[in-house]
mmCIF file of C-alpha atoms in Angstrom:
data_model
loop_
_atom_site.group_PDB
_atom_site.id
_atom_site.type_symbol
_atom_site.label_atom_id
_atom_site.label_comp_id
_atom_site.label_asym_id
_atom_site.label_seq_id
_atom_site.Cartn_x
_atom_site.Cartn_y
_atom_site.Cartn_z
ATOM 1 C CA UNK J 19 -22.910 26.084 21.139
ATOM 2 C CA UNK J 20 -23.537 22.086 19.771
ATOM 3 C CA UNK J 21 -25.745 19.829 21.002
ATOM 4 C CA UNK J 22 -25.908 16.576 20.155
ATOM 5 C CA UNK J 23 -29.473 15.437 18.743
ATOM 6 C CA UNK J 24 -30.854 12.739 20.476
ATOM 7 C CA UNK J 25 -34.267 12.919 20.976
ATOM 8 C CA UNK J 26 -37.189 12.413 18.543
ATOM 9 C CA UNK J 27 -38.826 15.744 20.255
ATOM 10 C CA UNK J 28 -35.719 18.021 18.882
ATOM 11 C CA UNK J 29 -36.927 16.553 14.687
ATOM 12 C CA UNK J 30 -39.121 19.394 15.494
ATOM 13 C CA UNK J 31 -36.263 22.172 15.047
ATOM 14 C CA UNK J 32 -34.148 19.909 12.672
ATOM 15 C CA UNK J 33 -37.350 20.439 10.413
ATOM 16 C CA UNK J 34 -37.348 24.023 10.933
ATOM 17 C CA UNK J 35 -33.405 25.232 10.248
ATOM 18 C CA UNK J 36 -34.177 22.818 7.027
ATOM 19 C CA UNK J 37 -36.944 24.954 5.767
ATOM 20 C CA UNK J 38 -36.324 27.720 6.981
ATOM 21 C CA UNK J 39 -32.858 27.468 4.717
ATOM 22 C CA UNK J 40 -33.984 26.309 1.577
ATOM 23 C CA UNK J 41 -35.436 29.087 1.000
ATOM 24 C CA UNK J 42 -32.578 30.349 -0.768
ATOM 25 C CA UNK J 43 -33.862 28.005 -3.838
ATOM 26 C CA UNK J 44 -36.999 29.175 -6.089
ATOM 27 C CA UNK J 45 -39.945 27.473 -4.637
ATOM 28 C CA UNK J 46 -40.267 25.011 -7.678
ATOM 29 C CA UNK J 47 -36.977 23.624 -7.003
ATOM 30 C CA UNK J 48 -37.750 22.908 -3.363
ATOM 31 C CA UNK J 49 -39.724 21.180 -1.264
ATOM 32 C CA UNK J 50 -40.858 21.130 2.230
ATOM 33 C CA UNK J 51 -39.444 18.629 4.312
ATOM 34 C CA UNK J 52 -41.722 16.541 7.339
ATOM 35 C CA UNK J 53 -40.547 15.385 11.068
ATOM 36 C CA UNK J 54 -40.902 12.418 9.646
ATOM 37 C CA UNK J 55 -37.612 12.276 7.662
ATOM 38 C CA UNK J 56 -35.130 13.530 10.567
ATOM 39 C CA UNK J 57 -36.726 10.938 12.236
ATOM 40 C CA UNK J 58 -34.749 8.315 9.989
ATOM 41 C CA UNK J 59 -31.779 10.641 9.928
ATOM 42 C CA UNK J 60 -31.935 10.618 13.706
ATOM 43 C CA UNK J 61 -31.118 6.575 14.225
ATOM 44 C CA UNK J 62 -28.946 6.663 11.237
ATOM 45 C CA UNK J 63 -26.490 9.682 11.645
ATOM 46 C CA UNK J 64 -24.807 11.268 14.477
ATOM 47 C CA UNK J 65 -26.972 15.408 14.928
ATOM 48 C CA UNK J 66 -25.570 17.987 16.278
ATOM 49 C CA UNK J 67 -27.638 21.361 17.074
ATOM 50 C CA UNK J 68 -26.134 24.741 16.731
ATOM 51 C CA UNK J 69 -27.166 27.805 19.306
ATOM 52 C CA UNK J 70 -26.489 31.385 19.862
ATOM 53 C CA UNK J 71 -25.343 32.835 22.692
ATOM 54 C CA UNK J 72 -29.202 33.987 22.605
ATOM 55 C CA UNK J 73 -30.315 29.951 23.229
ATOM 56 C CA UNK J 74 -32.156 30.310 19.184
ATOM 57 C CA UNK J 75 -31.647 27.056 16.982
ATOM 58 C CA UNK J 76 -29.837 28.216 14.195
ATOM 59 C CA UNK J 77 -28.179 25.307 12.219
ATOM 60 C CA UNK J 78 -27.110 21.524 12.495
ATOM 61 C CA UNK J 79 -25.271 18.928 10.647
ATOM 62 C CA UNK J 80 -25.176 15.474 10.426
ATOM 63 C CA UNK J 81 -22.571 12.783 9.443
ATOM 64 C CA UNK J 82 -21.714 8.824 9.545
ATOM 65 C CA UNK J 83 -19.112 6.455 9.086
ATOM 66 C CA UNK J 84 -19.337 4.947 5.927
ATOM 67 C CA UNK J 85 -16.201 2.634 6.600
ATOM 68 C CA UNK J 86 -13.025 2.240 8.591
ATOM 69 C CA UNK J 87 -11.520 6.296 8.576
ATOM 70 C CA UNK J 88 -14.310 7.627 6.094
ATOM 71 C CA UNK J 89 -17.089 9.891 6.888
ATOM 72 C CA UNK J 90 -19.796 11.604 4.726
ATOM 73 C CA UNK J 91 -21.360 14.790 6.044
ATOM 74 C CA UNK J 92 -24.792 14.410 5.400
ATOM 75 C CA UNK J 93 -26.755 17.452 6.458
ATOM 76 C CA UNK J 94 -25.973 20.822 6.916
ATOM 77 C CA UNK J 95 -28.147 23.248 7.161
ATOM 78 C CA UNK J 96 -28.524 27.323 8.581
ATOM 79 C CA UNK J 97 -31.590 29.229 9.318
ATOM 80 C CA UNK J 98 -31.809 31.670 6.324
ATOM 81 C CA UNK J 99 -31.664 34.667 8.261
ATOM 82 C CA UNK J 100 -28.317 33.072 10.289
ATOM 83 C CA UNK J 101 -26.703 32.567 6.899
ATOM 84 C CA UNK J 102 -23.107 34.412 5.878
ATOM 85 C CA UNK J 103 -22.448 35.048 9.441
ATOM 86 C CA UNK J 104 -19.770 32.327 10.199
ATOM 87 C CA UNK J 105 -22.441 29.522 11.456
ATOM 88 C CA UNK J 106 -21.519 27.108 8.571
ATOM 89 C CA UNK J 107 -17.562 26.752 9.261
ATOM 90 C CA UNK J 108 -18.385 27.261 12.993
ATOM 91 C CA UNK J 109 -20.003 23.256 12.540
ATOM 92 C CA UNK J 110 -17.064 22.539 10.436
ATOM 93 C CA UNK J 111 -14.793 23.013 12.830
ATOM 94 C CA UNK J 112 -16.613 21.479 15.739
ATOM 95 C CA UNK J 113 -17.113 18.100 13.075
ATOM 96 C CA UNK J 114 -13.747 18.181 11.920
ATOM 97 C CA UNK J 115 -13.641 17.414 15.956
ATOM 98 C CA UNK J 116 -15.290 14.821 15.944
ATOM 99 C CA UNK J 117 -13.286 12.897 13.176
ATOM 100 C CA UNK J 118 -10.676 10.700 13.964
ATOM 101 C CA UNK J 119 -7.289 12.792 12.247
ATOM 102 C CA UNK J 120 -6.413 10.730 9.359
ATOM 103 C CA UNK J 121 -9.869 10.115 7.598
ATOM 104 C CA UNK J 122 -11.104 11.545 4.707
ATOM 105 C CA UNK J 123 -14.614 13.167 4.505
ATOM 106 C CA UNK J 124 -17.064 13.066 2.284
ATOM 107 C CA UNK J 125 -19.787 15.593 1.463
ATOM 108 C CA UNK J 126 -22.056 16.081 -1.993
ATOM 109 C CA UNK J 127 -23.815 19.461 -2.759
ATOM 110 C CA UNK J 128 -26.574 20.375 -5.315
ATOM 111 C CA UNK J 129 -25.290 21.105 -8.336
ATOM 112 C CA UNK J 130 -27.754 23.346 -8.980
ATOM 113 C CA UNK J 131 -26.398 25.082 -5.531
ATOM 114 C CA UNK J 132 -23.304 27.035 -6.707
ATOM 115 C CA UNK J 133 -22.774 28.669 -3.400
ATOM 116 C CA UNK J 134 -23.037 25.587 -1.824
ATOM 117 C CA UNK J 135 -19.681 24.228 -4.048
ATOM 118 C CA UNK J 136 -17.952 27.322 -2.864
ATOM 119 C CA UNK J 137 -18.322 26.957 0.547
ATOM 120 C CA UNK J 138 -17.509 23.379 0.896
ATOM 121 C CA UNK J 139 -14.066 23.963 -1.485
ATOM 122 C CA UNK J 140 -13.809 27.009 1.245
ATOM 123 C CA UNK J 141 -13.314 24.733 3.629
ATOM 124 C CA UNK J 142 -10.777 23.309 2.006
ATOM 125 C CA UNK J 143 -12.743 20.342 0.614
ATOM 126 C CA UNK J 144 -12.408 19.293 -3.573
ATOM 127 C CA UNK J 145 -13.662 17.716 -6.102
ATOM 128 C CA UNK J 146 -13.757 13.567 -6.573
ATOM 129 C CA UNK J 147 -14.731 11.243 -8.504
ATOM 130 C CA UNK J 148 -17.712 8.632 -8.033
ATOM 131 C CA UNK J 149 -14.326 5.719 -8.818
ATOM 132 C CA UNK J 150 -13.361 7.598 -5.867
ATOM 133 C CA UNK J 151 -12.329 4.403 -3.004
ATOM 134 C CA UNK J 152 -15.552 4.388 -1.377
ATOM 135 C CA UNK J 153 -19.262 4.252 -3.250
ATOM 136 C CA UNK J 154 -21.382 7.008 -1.989
ATOM 137 C CA UNK J 155 -24.846 7.168 -3.333
ATOM 138 C CA UNK J 156 -24.549 11.343 -5.256
ATOM 139 C CA UNK J 157 -27.879 10.481 -8.042
ATOM 140 C CA UNK J 158 -27.305 13.140 -11.088
ATOM 141 C CA UNK J 159 -28.398 16.655 -9.155
ATOM 142 C CA UNK J 160 -25.209 16.292 -6.927
ATOM 143 C CA UNK J 161 -21.665 16.289 -6.950
ATOM 144 C CA UNK J 162 -19.252 14.782 -4.676
ATOM 145 C CA UNK J 163 -16.361 16.250 -3.020
ATOM 146 C CA UNK J 164 -13.664 15.023 -0.500
ATOM 147 C CA UNK J 165 -11.127 16.624 2.140
ATOM 148 C CA UNK J 166 -8.753 14.915 4.149
ATOM 149 C CA UNK J 167 -8.684 15.448 8.339
ATOM 150 C CA UNK J 168 -5.654 16.707 9.519
#
């Protein structure tokens, strides 16, 4: 079940999910988040929590409108113990239902997370260049992918 997050109190849940999800990285390559990061995200993005049938919050994703018919997925995190169980795919399916058909969806993936890039490609995303029609700040640590929503 998906629940739109608008209550600032839910930042604690987002923080817990994020800090669990990043455990796949080596300790030297990760930094735990604090709720402050998600307070800002709560104001700027559309955020959804995914709850399993057991009522446990297992994942969240966030997105924002960048321009007319252009969106950016800003977050997708699944708790470590629930990864590789199809939850990320469920999040994408739900997200695609929220975005108007004919739109373009962009996502940034960390270059040091090849499994993440492979996942996005499996979901239908393609590599794109920084010179595409929309400027999204990426940085040297990430690559940009896009998908047409049909």
